[in-house]
Amino acid sequence: MPAIVIGADTEHGAAIARALTSRQGEVRAFITDPTSADALRQVGIKVAIGDVSDASHIEGAAHEAFTGVAIAEAADDDRERSFAKSAAEVAEGWLGALRAAGVRRVIWVGSAEPAGVSTWPAEFALIDPTTAPVGEVADEVVRLDDLGTLDPNRD
């Protein structure tokens, strides 16, 4: 099933996108830094380049993806953001874009859940990237993406 990694031009995002190519299904990357594109494309990842605060661009890139992996660092690092003033606004835009694109599972890679996730109608998981090495975080994202459900009360 298709997956998109928002912020695949961060260390965690690139590792996660590459790790996701080990399973079946299309992998997409949303990046800001065009110099990161070739390395991702060389391993079969489809790349969209744009402003991470442009929710409409993210929505288009995520169209009909099953899983959206959001790298919180990309909402708050030193990259330019023309459509939002804060990391919280960027995160809100990401959630809205993923919802509008039909994404059914969100894996948030950050130290805290974004505001508004409690109203998210899809499955949600939080991975704190500060608790393990980059490779282990990427492996955990792949493991979660492979699960039938993230809801422990459903099979």
Coordinates of C-alpha atoms in Angstrom, one line a residue:
M1 CA 0.0 0.0 0.0
P2 CA 1.3 3.5 -0.8
A3 CA 3.1 5.5 1.9
I4 CA 4.3 9.1 2.0
V5 CA 7.0 10.5 4.2
I6 CA 6.7 14.2 4.8
G7 CA 10.1 15.6 5.7
A8 CA 12.1 12.9 3.9
D9 CA 14.9 15.4 3.6
T10 CA 15.7 15.1 7.3
E11 CA 17.9 12.3 8.7
H12 CA 15.0 10.4 10.1
G13 CA 12.8 11.0 7.1
A14 CA 15.4 9.8 4.6
A15 CA 16.1 6.6 6.7
I16 CA 12.4 5.9 7.0
A17 CA 11.6 6.4 3.3
R18 CA 14.5 4.1 2.4
A19 CA 13.4 1.5 4.9
L20 CA 9.8 1.6 3.6
T21 CA 11.1 0.5 0.1
S22 CA 11.9 -2.9 1.7
R23 CA 8.2 -3.8 1.7
Q24 CA 5.7 -3.9 -1.2
G25 CA 3.9 -0.7 -2.1
E26 CA 4.8 2.7 -3.5
V27 CA 6.9 5.0 -1.4
R28 CA 6.5 8.8 -1.8
A29 CA 8.6 11.5 -0.3
F30 CA 7.7 15.1 0.3
I31 CA 10.8 17.3 0.6
T32 CA 11.8 20.9 0.6
D33 CA 15.5 20.5 -0.3
P34 CA 15.8 19.6 -4.0
T35 CA 19.4 18.3 -3.5
S36 CA 17.9 15.4 -1.6
A37 CA 15.7 14.2 -4.5
D38 CA 18.2 12.2 -6.6
A39 CA 19.2 9.9 -3.7
L40 CA 15.6 9.1 -3.0
R41 CA 14.7 8.6 -6.6
Q42 CA 17.6 6.2 -7.1
V43 CA 16.0 3.8 -4.7
G44 CA 12.6 4.0 -6.3
I45 CA 10.9 6.6 -4.2
K46 CA 8.6 9.1 -5.9
V47 CA 9.5 12.6 -4.9
A48 CA 7.5 15.8 -4.5
I49 CA 9.4 19.0 -3.8
G50 CA 7.7 22.0 -2.1
D51 CA 7.0 24.1 0.9
V52 CA 6.1 21.9 3.9
S53 CA 3.6 24.5 5.0
D54 CA 1.7 24.2 1.8
A55 CA -1.1 21.8 2.8
S56 CA -2.6 21.7 -0.7
H57 CA 0.7 20.5 -2.2
I58 CA 1.0 17.9 0.5
E59 CA -2.6 16.8 -0.1
G60 CA -1.8 16.2 -3.7
A61 CA 1.4 14.3 -3.0
A62 CA -0.5 12.1 -0.5
H63 CA -3.5 11.4 -2.6
E64 CA -4.8 7.9 -1.9
A65 CA -1.7 6.9 0.2
F66 CA -2.6 4.4 2.9
T67 CA 0.0 5.6 5.4
G68 CA 1.3 9.1 6.1
V69 CA 4.6 9.4 8.0
A70 CA 5.1 12.9 9.3
I71 CA 8.5 13.9 10.5
A72 CA 7.8 16.6 13.1
E73 CA 11.4 18.0 12.8
A74 CA 10.5 19.2 9.3
A75 CA 7.7 21.4 10.7
D76 CA 10.1 23.2 13.1
D77 CA 13.7 23.2 11.6
D78 CA 15.3 26.1 9.7
R79 CA 13.6 25.6 6.3
E80 CA 11.4 28.3 4.8
R81 CA 7.7 28.1 5.5
S82 CA 5.5 30.6 3.5
F83 CA 2.1 29.4 4.5
A84 CA 2.4 29.0 8.3
K85 CA 4.0 31.0 11.1
S86 CA 4.6 28.1 13.6
A87 CA 5.3 24.4 13.8
A88 CA 1.8 23.9 15.3
E89 CA 0.3 25.5 12.2
V90 CA 2.4 23.3 9.9
A91 CA 1.4 20.2 11.8
E92 CA -2.3 21.2 11.6
G93 CA -1.9 21.7 7.9
W94 CA -0.3 18.3 7.5
L95 CA -3.1 16.6 9.4
G96 CA -5.7 18.4 7.3
A97 CA -3.9 17.5 4.1
L98 CA -3.5 13.9 5.0
R99 CA -7.2 13.6 5.9
A100 CA -8.3 15.3 2.7
A101 CA -6.0 13.0 0.7
G102 CA -7.7 9.9 2.1
V103 CA -4.8 8.7 4.3
R104 CA -6.0 6.0 6.7
R105 CA -3.0 5.7 9.0
V106 CA -0.7 8.4 10.3
I107 CA 2.7 7.7 12.0
W108 CA 4.0 10.8 13.7
V109 CA 7.7 10.9 14.3
G110 CA 8.1 13.5 17.0
S111 CA 8.4 13.9 20.7
A112 CA 4.7 14.8 21.2
E113 CA 1.4 14.3 19.4
P114 CA 0.2 17.3 17.3
A115 CA -2.8 19.2 18.4
G116 CA -6.0 18.0 16.8
V117 CA -4.9 14.3 16.5
S118 CA -7.7 13.3 18.9
T119 CA -10.2 14.2 16.2
W120 CA -8.3 12.2 13.6
P121 CA -10.7 9.5 12.1
A122 CA -7.8 7.2 11.1
E123 CA -5.3 5.2 12.9
F124 CA -2.5 7.1 14.6
A125 CA 0.9 6.1 16.2
L126 CA 3.5 8.3 17.8
I127 CA 7.2 7.4 17.7
D128 CA 9.6 9.5 19.7
P129 CA 12.8 9.7 17.6
T130 CA 14.9 10.7 20.6
T131 CA 14.5 7.2 22.2
A132 CA 16.4 5.1 19.7
P133 CA 19.0 5.3 16.9
V134 CA 17.8 6.5 13.5
G135 CA 17.8 2.9 12.0
E136 CA 15.7 1.6 14.9
V137 CA 13.1 4.4 14.4
A138 CA 12.9 3.6 10.7
D139 CA 12.5 -0.1 11.5
E140 CA 9.7 0.7 13.9
V141 CA 7.9 2.8 11.3
V142 CA 8.1 -0.2 8.8
R143 CA 6.8 -2.6 11.5
L144 CA 3.8 -0.3 12.2
D145 CA 3.1 0.2 8.6
D146 CA 3.0 -3.6 8.1
L147 CA 0.5 -4.2 10.9
G148 CA -3.1 -5.0 9.9
T149 CA -4.3 -2.3 12.4
L150 CA -2.8 0.0 14.9
D151 CA -5.8 -0.4 17.1
P152 CA -5.0 -3.0 19.8
N153 CA -8.7 -3.7 20.2
R154 CA -9.2 -4.8 16.6
D155 CA -7.7 -7.7 14.7

